[in-house]
Structures are given as C-alpha cells and as structure tokens.
CSV table of C-alpha atoms and ligand atoms in Angstrom, one decimal:
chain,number,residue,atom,x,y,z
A,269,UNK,CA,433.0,-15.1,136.5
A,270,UNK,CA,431.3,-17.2,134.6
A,271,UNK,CA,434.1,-18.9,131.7
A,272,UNK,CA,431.9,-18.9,128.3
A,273,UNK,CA,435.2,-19.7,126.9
A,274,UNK,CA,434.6,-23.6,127.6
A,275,UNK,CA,434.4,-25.9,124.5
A,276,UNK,CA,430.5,-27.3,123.8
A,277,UNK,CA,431.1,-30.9,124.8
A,278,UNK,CA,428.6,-32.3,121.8
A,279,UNK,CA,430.6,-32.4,119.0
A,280,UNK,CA,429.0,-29.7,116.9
A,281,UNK,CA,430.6,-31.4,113.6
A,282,UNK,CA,428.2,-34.0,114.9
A,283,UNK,CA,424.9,-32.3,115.9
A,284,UNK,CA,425.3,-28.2,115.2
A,285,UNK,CA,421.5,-27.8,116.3
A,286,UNK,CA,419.4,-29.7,118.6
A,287,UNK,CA,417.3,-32.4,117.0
A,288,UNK,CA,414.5,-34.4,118.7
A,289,UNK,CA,416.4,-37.4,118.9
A,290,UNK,CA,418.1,-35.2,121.4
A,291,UNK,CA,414.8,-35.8,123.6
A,292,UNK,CA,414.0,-39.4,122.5
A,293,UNK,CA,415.1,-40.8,125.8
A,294,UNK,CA,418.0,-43.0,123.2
A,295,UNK,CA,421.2,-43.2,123.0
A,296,UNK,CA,421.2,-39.1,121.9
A,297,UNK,CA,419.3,-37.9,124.9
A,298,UNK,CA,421.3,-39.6,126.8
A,299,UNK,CA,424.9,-38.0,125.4
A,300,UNK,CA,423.0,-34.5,126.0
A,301,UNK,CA,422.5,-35.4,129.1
A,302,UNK,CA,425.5,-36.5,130.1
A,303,UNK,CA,428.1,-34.7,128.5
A,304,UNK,CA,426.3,-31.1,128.6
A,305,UNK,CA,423.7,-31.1,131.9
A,306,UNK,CA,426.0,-33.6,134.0
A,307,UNK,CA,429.4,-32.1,133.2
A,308,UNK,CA,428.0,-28.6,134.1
A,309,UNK,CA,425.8,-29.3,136.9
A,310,UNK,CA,427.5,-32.4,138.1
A,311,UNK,CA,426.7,-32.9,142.2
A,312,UNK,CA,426.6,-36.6,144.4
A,313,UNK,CA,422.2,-36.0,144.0
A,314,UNK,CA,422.7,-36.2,139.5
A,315,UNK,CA,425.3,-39.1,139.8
A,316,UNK,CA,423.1,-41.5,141.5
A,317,UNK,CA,421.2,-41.2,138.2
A,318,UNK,CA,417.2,-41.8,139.4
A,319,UNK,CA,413.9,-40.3,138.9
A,320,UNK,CA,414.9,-37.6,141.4
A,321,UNK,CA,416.7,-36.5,144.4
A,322,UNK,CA,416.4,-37.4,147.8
A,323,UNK,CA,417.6,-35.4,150.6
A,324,UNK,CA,418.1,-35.3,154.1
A,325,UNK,CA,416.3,-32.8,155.9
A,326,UNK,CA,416.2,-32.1,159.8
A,327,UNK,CA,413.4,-35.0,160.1
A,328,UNK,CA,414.0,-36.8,157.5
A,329,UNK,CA,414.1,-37.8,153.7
A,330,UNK,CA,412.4,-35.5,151.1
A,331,UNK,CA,412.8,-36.6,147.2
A,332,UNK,CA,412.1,-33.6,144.9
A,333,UNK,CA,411.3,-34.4,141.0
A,334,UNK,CA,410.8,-32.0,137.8
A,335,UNK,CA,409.1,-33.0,134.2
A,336,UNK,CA,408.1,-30.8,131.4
A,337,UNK,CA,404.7,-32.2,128.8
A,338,UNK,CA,404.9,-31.3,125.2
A,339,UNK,CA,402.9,-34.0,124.0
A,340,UNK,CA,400.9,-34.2,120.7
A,341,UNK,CA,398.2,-34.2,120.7
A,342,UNK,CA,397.0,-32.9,123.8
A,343,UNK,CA,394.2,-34.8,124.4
A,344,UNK,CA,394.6,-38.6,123.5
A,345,UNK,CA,392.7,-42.1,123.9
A,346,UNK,CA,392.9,-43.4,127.8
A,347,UNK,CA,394.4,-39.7,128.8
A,348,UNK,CA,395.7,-35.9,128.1
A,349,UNK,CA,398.3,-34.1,128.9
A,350,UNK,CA,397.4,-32.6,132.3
A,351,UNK,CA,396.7,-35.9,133.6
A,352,UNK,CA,400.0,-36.9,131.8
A,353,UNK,CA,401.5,-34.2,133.7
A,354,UNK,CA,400.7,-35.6,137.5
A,355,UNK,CA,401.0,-39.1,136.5
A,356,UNK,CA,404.4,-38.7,135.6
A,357,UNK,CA,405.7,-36.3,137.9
A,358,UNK,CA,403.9,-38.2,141.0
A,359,UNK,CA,405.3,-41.8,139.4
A,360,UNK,CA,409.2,-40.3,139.3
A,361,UNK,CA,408.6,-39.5,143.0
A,362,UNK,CA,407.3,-42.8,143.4
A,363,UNK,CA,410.2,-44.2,142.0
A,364,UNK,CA,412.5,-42.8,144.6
A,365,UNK,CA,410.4,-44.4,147.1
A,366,UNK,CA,408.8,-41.3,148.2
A,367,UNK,CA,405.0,-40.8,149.4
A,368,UNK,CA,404.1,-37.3,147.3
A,369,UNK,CA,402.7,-34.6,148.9
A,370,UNK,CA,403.0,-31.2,146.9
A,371,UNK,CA,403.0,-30.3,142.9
A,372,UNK,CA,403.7,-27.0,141.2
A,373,UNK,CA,402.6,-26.3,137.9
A,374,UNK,CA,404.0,-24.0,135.3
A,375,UNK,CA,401.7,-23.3,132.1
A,376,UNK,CA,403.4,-22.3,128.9
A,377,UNK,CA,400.6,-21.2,127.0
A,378,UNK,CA,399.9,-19.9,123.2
A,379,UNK,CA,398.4,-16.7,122.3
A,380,UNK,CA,395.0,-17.7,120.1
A,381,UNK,CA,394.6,-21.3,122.6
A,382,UNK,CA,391.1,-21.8,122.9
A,383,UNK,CA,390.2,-20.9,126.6
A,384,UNK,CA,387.9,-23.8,126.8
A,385,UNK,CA,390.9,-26.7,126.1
A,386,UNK,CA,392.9,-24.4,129.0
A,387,UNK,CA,389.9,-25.4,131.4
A,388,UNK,CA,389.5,-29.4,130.3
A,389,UNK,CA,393.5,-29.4,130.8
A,390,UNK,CA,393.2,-27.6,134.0
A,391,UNK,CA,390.2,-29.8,135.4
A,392,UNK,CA,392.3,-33.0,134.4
A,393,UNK,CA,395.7,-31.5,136.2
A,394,UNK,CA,393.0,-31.2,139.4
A,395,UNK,CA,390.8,-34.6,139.0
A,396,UNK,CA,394.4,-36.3,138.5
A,397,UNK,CA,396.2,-34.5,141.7
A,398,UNK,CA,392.9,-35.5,143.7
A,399,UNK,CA,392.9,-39.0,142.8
A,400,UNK,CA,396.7,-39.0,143.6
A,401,UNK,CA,396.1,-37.5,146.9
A,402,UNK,CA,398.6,-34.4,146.0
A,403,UNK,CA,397.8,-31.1,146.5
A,404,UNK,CA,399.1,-28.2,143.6
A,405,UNK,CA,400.6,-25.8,145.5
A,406,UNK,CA,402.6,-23.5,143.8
A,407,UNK,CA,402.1,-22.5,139.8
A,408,UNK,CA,402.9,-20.2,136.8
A,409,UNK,CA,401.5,-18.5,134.3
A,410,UNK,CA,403.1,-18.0,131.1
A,411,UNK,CA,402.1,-16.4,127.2
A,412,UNK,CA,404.2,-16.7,124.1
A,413,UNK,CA,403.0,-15.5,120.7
A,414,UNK,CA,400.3,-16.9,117.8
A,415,UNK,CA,402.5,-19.9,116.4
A,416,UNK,CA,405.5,-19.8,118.8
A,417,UNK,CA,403.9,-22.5,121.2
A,418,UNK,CA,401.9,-25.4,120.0
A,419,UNK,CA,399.2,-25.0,121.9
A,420,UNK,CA,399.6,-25.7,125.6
A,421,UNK,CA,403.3,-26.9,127.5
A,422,UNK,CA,403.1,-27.8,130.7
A,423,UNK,CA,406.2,-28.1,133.5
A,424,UNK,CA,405.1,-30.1,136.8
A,425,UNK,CA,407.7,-30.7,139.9
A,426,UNK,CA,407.2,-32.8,142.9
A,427,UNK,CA,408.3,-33.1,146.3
A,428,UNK,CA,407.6,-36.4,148.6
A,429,UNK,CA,408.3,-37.9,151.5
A,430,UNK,CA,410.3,-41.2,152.6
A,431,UNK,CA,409.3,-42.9,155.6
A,432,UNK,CA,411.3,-46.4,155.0
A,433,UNK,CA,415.4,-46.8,155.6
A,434,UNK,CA,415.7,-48.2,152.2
A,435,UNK,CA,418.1,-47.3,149.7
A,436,UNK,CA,416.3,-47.7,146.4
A,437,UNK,CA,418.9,-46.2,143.1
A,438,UNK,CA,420.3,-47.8,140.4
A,439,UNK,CA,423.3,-48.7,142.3
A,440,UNK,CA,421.5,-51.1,144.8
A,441,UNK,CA,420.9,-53.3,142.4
A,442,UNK,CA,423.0,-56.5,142.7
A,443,UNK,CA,423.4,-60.1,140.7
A,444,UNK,CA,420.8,-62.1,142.1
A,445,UNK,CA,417.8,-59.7,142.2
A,446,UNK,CA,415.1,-60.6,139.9
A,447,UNK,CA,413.0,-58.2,137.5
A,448,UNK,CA,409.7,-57.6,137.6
A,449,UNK,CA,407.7,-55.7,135.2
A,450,UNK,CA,404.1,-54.4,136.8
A,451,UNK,CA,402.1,-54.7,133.7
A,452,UNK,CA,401.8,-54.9,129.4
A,453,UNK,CA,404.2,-52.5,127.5
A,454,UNK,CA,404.1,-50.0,125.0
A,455,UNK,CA,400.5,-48.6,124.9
A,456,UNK,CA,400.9,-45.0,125.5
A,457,UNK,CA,403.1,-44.7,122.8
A,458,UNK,CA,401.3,-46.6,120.7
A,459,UNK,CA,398.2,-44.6,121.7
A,460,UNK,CA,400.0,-41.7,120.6
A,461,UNK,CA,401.1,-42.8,117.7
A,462,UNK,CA,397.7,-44.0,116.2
A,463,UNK,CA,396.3,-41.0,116.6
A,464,UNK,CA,399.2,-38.4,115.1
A,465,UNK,CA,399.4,-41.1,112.4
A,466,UNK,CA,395.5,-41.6,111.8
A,467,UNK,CA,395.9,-45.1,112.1
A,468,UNK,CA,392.7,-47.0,112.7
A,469,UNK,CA,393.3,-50.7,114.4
A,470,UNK,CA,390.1,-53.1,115.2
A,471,UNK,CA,390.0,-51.9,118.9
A,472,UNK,CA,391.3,-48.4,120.1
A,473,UNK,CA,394.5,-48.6,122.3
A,474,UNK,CA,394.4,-46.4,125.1
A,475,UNK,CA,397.3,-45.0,127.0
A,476,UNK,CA,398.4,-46.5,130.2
A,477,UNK,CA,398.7,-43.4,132.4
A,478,UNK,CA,398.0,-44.5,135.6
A,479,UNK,CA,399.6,-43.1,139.0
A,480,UNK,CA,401.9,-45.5,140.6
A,481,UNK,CA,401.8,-44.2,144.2
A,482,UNK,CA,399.5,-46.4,146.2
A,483,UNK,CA,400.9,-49.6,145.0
A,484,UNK,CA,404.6,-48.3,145.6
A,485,UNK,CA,403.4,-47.5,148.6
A,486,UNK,CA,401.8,-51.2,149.5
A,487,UNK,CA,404.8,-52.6,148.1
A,488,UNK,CA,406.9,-50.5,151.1
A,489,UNK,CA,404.4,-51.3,154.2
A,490,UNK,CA,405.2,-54.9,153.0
A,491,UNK,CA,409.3,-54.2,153.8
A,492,UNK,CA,410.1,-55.8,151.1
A,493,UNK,CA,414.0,-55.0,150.2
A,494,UNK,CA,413.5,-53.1,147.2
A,495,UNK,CA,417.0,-52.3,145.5
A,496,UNK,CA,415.2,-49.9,142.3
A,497,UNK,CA,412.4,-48.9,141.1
A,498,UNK,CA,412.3,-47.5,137.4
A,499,UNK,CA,408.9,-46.2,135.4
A,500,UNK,CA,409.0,-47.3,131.8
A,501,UNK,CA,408.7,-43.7,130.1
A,502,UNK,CA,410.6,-42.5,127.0
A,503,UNK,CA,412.7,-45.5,125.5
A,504,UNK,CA,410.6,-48.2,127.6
A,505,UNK,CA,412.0,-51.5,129.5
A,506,UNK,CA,415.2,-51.3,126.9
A,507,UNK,CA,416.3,-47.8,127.7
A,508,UNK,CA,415.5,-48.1,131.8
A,509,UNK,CA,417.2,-51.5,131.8
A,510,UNK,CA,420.2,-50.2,130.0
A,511,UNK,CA,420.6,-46.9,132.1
A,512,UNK,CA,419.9,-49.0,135.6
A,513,UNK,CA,422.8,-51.9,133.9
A,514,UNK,CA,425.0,-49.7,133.3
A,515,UNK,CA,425.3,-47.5,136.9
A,516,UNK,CA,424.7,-50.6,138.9
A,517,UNK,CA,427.9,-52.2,136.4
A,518,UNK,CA,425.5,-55.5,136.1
A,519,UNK,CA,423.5,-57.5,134.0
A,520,UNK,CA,420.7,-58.4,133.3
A,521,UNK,CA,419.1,-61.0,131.0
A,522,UNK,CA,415.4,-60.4,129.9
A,523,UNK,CA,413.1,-63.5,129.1
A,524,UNK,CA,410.5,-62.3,125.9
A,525,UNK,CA,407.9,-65.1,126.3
A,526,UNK,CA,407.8,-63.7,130.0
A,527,UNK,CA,407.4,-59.7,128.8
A,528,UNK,CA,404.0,-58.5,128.3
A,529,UNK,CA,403.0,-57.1,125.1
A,530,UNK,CA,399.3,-56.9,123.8
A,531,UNK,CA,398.6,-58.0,120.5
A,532,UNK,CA,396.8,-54.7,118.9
A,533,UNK,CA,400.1,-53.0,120.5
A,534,UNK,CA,402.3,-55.7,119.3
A,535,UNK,CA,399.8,-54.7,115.7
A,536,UNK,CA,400.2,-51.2,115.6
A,537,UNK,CA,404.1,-51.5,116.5
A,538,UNK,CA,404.6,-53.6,113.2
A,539,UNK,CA,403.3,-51.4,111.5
A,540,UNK,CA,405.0,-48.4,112.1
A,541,UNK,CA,408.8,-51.0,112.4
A,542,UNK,CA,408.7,-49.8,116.4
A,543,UNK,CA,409.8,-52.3,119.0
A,544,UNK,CA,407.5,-52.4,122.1
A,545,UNK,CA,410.9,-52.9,124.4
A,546,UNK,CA,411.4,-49.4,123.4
A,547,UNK,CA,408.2,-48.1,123.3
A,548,UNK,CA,407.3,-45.1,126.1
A,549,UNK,CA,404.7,-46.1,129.3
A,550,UNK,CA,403.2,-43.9,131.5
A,551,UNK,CA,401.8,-46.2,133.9
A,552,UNK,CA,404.1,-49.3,133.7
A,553,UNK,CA,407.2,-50.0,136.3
A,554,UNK,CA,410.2,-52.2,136.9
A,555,UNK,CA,411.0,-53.4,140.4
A,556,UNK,CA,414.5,-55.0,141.5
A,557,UNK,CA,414.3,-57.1,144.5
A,558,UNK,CA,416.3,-60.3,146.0
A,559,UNK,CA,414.3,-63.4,144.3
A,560,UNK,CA,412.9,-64.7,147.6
A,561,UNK,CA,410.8,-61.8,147.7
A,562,UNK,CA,409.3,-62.1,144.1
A,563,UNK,CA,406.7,-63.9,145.4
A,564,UNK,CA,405.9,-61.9,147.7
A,565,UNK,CA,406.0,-58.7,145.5
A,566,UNK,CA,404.0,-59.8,142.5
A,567,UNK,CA,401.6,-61.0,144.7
A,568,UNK,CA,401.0,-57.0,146.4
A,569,UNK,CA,401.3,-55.7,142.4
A,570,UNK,CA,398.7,-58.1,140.9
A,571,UNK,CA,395.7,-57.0,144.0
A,572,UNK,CA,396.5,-53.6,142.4
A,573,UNK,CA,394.1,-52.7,139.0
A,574,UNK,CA,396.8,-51.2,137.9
A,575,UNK,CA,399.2,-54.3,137.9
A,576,UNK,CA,397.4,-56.8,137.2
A,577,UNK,CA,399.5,-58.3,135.0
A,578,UNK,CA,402.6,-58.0,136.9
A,579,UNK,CA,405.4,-60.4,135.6
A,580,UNK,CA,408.7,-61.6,136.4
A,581,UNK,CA,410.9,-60.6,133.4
A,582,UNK,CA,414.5,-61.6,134.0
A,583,UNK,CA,417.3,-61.5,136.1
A,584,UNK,CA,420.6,-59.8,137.3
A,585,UNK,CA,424.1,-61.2,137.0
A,586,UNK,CA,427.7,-60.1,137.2
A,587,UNK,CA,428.6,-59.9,133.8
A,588,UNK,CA,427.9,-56.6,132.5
A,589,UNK,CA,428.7,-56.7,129.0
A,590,UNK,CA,426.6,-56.5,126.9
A,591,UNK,CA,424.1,-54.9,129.7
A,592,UNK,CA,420.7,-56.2,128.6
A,593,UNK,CA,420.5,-59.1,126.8
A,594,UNK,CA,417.2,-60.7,125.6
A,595,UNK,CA,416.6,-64.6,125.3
A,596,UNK,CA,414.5,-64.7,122.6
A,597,UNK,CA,410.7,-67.8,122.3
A,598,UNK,CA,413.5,-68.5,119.7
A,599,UNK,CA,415.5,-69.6,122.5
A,600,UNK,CA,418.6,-67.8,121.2
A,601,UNK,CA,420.2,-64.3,123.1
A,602,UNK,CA,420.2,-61.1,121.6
A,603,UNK,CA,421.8,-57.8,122.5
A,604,UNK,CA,419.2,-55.0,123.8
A,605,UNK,CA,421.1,-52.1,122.8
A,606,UNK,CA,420.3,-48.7,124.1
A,607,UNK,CA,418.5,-46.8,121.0
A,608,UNK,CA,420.4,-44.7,119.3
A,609,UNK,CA,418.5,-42.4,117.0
A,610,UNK,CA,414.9,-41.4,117.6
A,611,UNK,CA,411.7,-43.4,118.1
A,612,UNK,CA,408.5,-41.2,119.2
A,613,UNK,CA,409.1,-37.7,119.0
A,614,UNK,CA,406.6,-35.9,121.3
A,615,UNK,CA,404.5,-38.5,123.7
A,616,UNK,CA,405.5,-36.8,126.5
B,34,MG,MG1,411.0,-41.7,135.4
C-alpha cells in the first residue's frame, strides 16, 4: 500500500505552494528535483543525472528522453514552440550520445484556441521532425477549459539509438578534459524576453533553436573520447557546469574573454540585470573531452552552421570547491554559483 503518511521533503515553512522558481532550472528546481522526484523515484538510470536514460536492450543501447513546452509566447523571433518542442527533445537525446529515431507528442490544448495557430504549431512540430530526420510516432490529444490552459502545452518524448561504446554522463568527466562551448550564449532567452517585455533593440535577436543531432553525430564517427555532453537550456553554461561539477566531484574554471556572448544579447541582458551565463539556449552545447582532442573537435563543430563559433571555454581540475569558477578580462576569479531564485519564467 501506498504510505501517504511520508513527510513532504520541501520544507513547506519554506515554499507551501509551488512557485516558478520551482521550474527556473536554479538552485529551486533543482531542490524539487532532488529532494521530491529523486527521493521517490530514485533508480541507477536518475542517479547518473543526464539528459536521459540509456539502456541496454537485446542488441543494444536505446536512450529514451521526456520534455514538456509551456513557453510564452508561442510563436517567437528565430522559432515557436513546436519547433521548440523537437529541438529540445531530439538535442537531450543527443546529449546521451544517441542517434534519434521516434517522437511522441502530447497536446494540451485550450478550449476557444484558434484552430489556425493549432495547424502553424503542428506544421512546425512536422517541418522540425523532418529536418531532424525523426519520425512522430505516437501522440495525444488533450482539451482543458476557456482560461485553464494558456493557449497551447506541448509534451514531446524521444527514443534513440547508440551505436559507439562510449560512456558519455556527468561522471566521465575527469581533471584534465577541456570545455568547449559550440556557439554564442543567451539568445533564446533573450529572444523571449524582448518580446514578453516589448523591448525594441537596434537589430531583432532571434532564438537559437537549432537541432544538435548531425553534428553530435559527426563528432562520434570522428571517435573522439567524449566524456559529456550537456545542452545549455534553462539556467545556461552556469547551471550545466554546476550540475555536471558537482556529480563528476570536479572543477572547472571558465575563461570569460574565451565565452561567447553577442553584444545586442550582452544589450538586452543589461537591461533587464540578467547574466548571459545563466541565460537559457536551445541550440547551444558543452562538450568534455581529453585536451588532445580539442583540436580535433572544434575543428568538426566549426564545419557545422550551427557551431560556427565553437570555442574552448575552460578547463577541469581536481578541486571541486567552489565547482565553477570564472576568471574574469579582469583577470581576477569569481565564484559561478548555481542560481538560486528565478531568472526567465516560461522560455521553455
Ligand atoms: Mg538537456
């Protein structure tokens, strides 16, 4: 029987209701995530803490993936939230070193949506799935009532395939691996952003939502001996680096004149007191590899569009306290801290 009796372990004196901080991808998130979802559901596949699960079947490794899209609003510059939905899903896959095959899609839809956004949503979920060379093979259908669903939610899982021996998780990563970052940060946030906020900058930012498949996929033909690979969604290169730190019990120092930040981003993040480390990508990745192989590896990222401006950010060493640390054009180091509180509510 199922014991209900069990104490909440999130200190109600602390947080007696959820609050979206609590999906912030900071240090909040991150309590809920542990101390409720772990704690209950806790098996060897959650404690390797990645983008999803790999598993051995008969023939092989599968790695299987879930993501839900509540993003505001649902159509934004460089993107919208269906091709939001397969980028992301396909990229966590991705991540695990996995060549997707098969999506599902689950539609939370409200009563009064206009049936004409349902379509442009649904052609984007298909022009995205093409382009990523994934199929959507299972779906559902669901209708909540006038004001009780914002529109349009969307739930997309993913299953893949691995065809390498490698062993890419947060724990692989060792002192000694270098850090590379596959492109500029902080856009889709900021894309976001400008538009819930109505702020007008000289040139438009556009979201990077890009599928991260093929060049994953290049990066594996290459045998290259990836420890982790980590996209840069909710809480950016800060959060990932802390969360990948801190299973992997390393460190890792981050160089800032080396990490890539645009100037109408770095802009439009001054202006609304947002720091691009911590500022959500949907097309940006980290890669931890042994230092010989940088080369190598930027090299394969840059001859992909979507990394052109692959970098090598820092490095890992034993110490792992503090986690992340930053050396700053100042030439001084500061603590990256994982962020507590909320940044961007809603870009996902
Ligand atoms: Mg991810």
């Amino acid at each position: 029987m199922t014991d209900f009796g069990l104490a909440c372990p999130i200190p109600l004196s602390d947080y007696p209701t959820v609050t979206l901080a609590h999906g912030g991808g900071g240090r909040l998130m991150n309590h809920l995530i542990e101390r409720m979802f772990m704690a209950a559901f806790r098996n060897p596949h959650l404690d390797r803490r990645h983008d999803g699960a790999v598993f051995e079947t008969g023939g092989g490794r599968l790695a299987i993936t879930t993501d839900s899209y509540v993003v505001r609003p649902l159509f934004f510059p460089g993107g919208d939230i269906g091709s939001l939905a397969v980028h992301g899903t396909v990229n966590d896959l991705a991540m695990c070193g996995a060549r997707p095959l098969h999506l599902t899609v689950a539609l939370i839809l409200e009563e009064g949506l206009p049936m004409d956004t349902l379509w442009r949503v649904t052609q984007s979920l298909a022009e995205a799935a093409r382009a990523c060379e994934v199929s959507i093979v299972a779906g559902d259908t669901k209708v909540v009532d006038r004001g009780k669903g914002d529109g349009l939610y969307l739930n997309t899982s993913g299953i893949g395939i691995l065809e390498h021996a490698l062993d890419i998780r947060p724990a692989s990563v060792r002192p000694g691996d270098v850090v590379l970052v596959s492109g500029d940060l902080g856009r889709h946030g900021m894309a976001v952003m400008a538009v819930r906020a109505g702020l007008e900058f000289e040139s438009e930012i556009e979201s990077d939502s890009a599928p991260l498949s093929r060049v994953v996929q290049a990066l594996l033909r290459r045998n290259l001996e990836i420890h982790c690979l980590r996209d840069l969604t909710r809480g950016g290169l800060a959060s990932a680096l802390n969360e990948i730190a801190a299973t992997a019990r390393v460190g890792v120092t981050l160089d800032e004149a080396e990490v890539p930040v645009r100037e109408d981003v770095r802009g439009a993040c001054e202006v609304l007191g947002l720091d691009p480390l911590y500022v959500a990508n949907e097309g940006r990745f980290v890669v931890f590899l042994p230092e010989r192989e940088a080369e190598v590896a930027l090299e394969i990222l840059r001859a992909h569009e979507v990394c052109r401006e692959a970098r090598r950010v820092g490095f890992v060493h034993e110490d792992p306290q503090p986690p992340v640390t930053l050396l700053t054009t100042m030439g001084v180091h500061r603590v990256v801290d994982m962020l507590s509180g909320e940044q961007l509510p809603r870009i996902c």
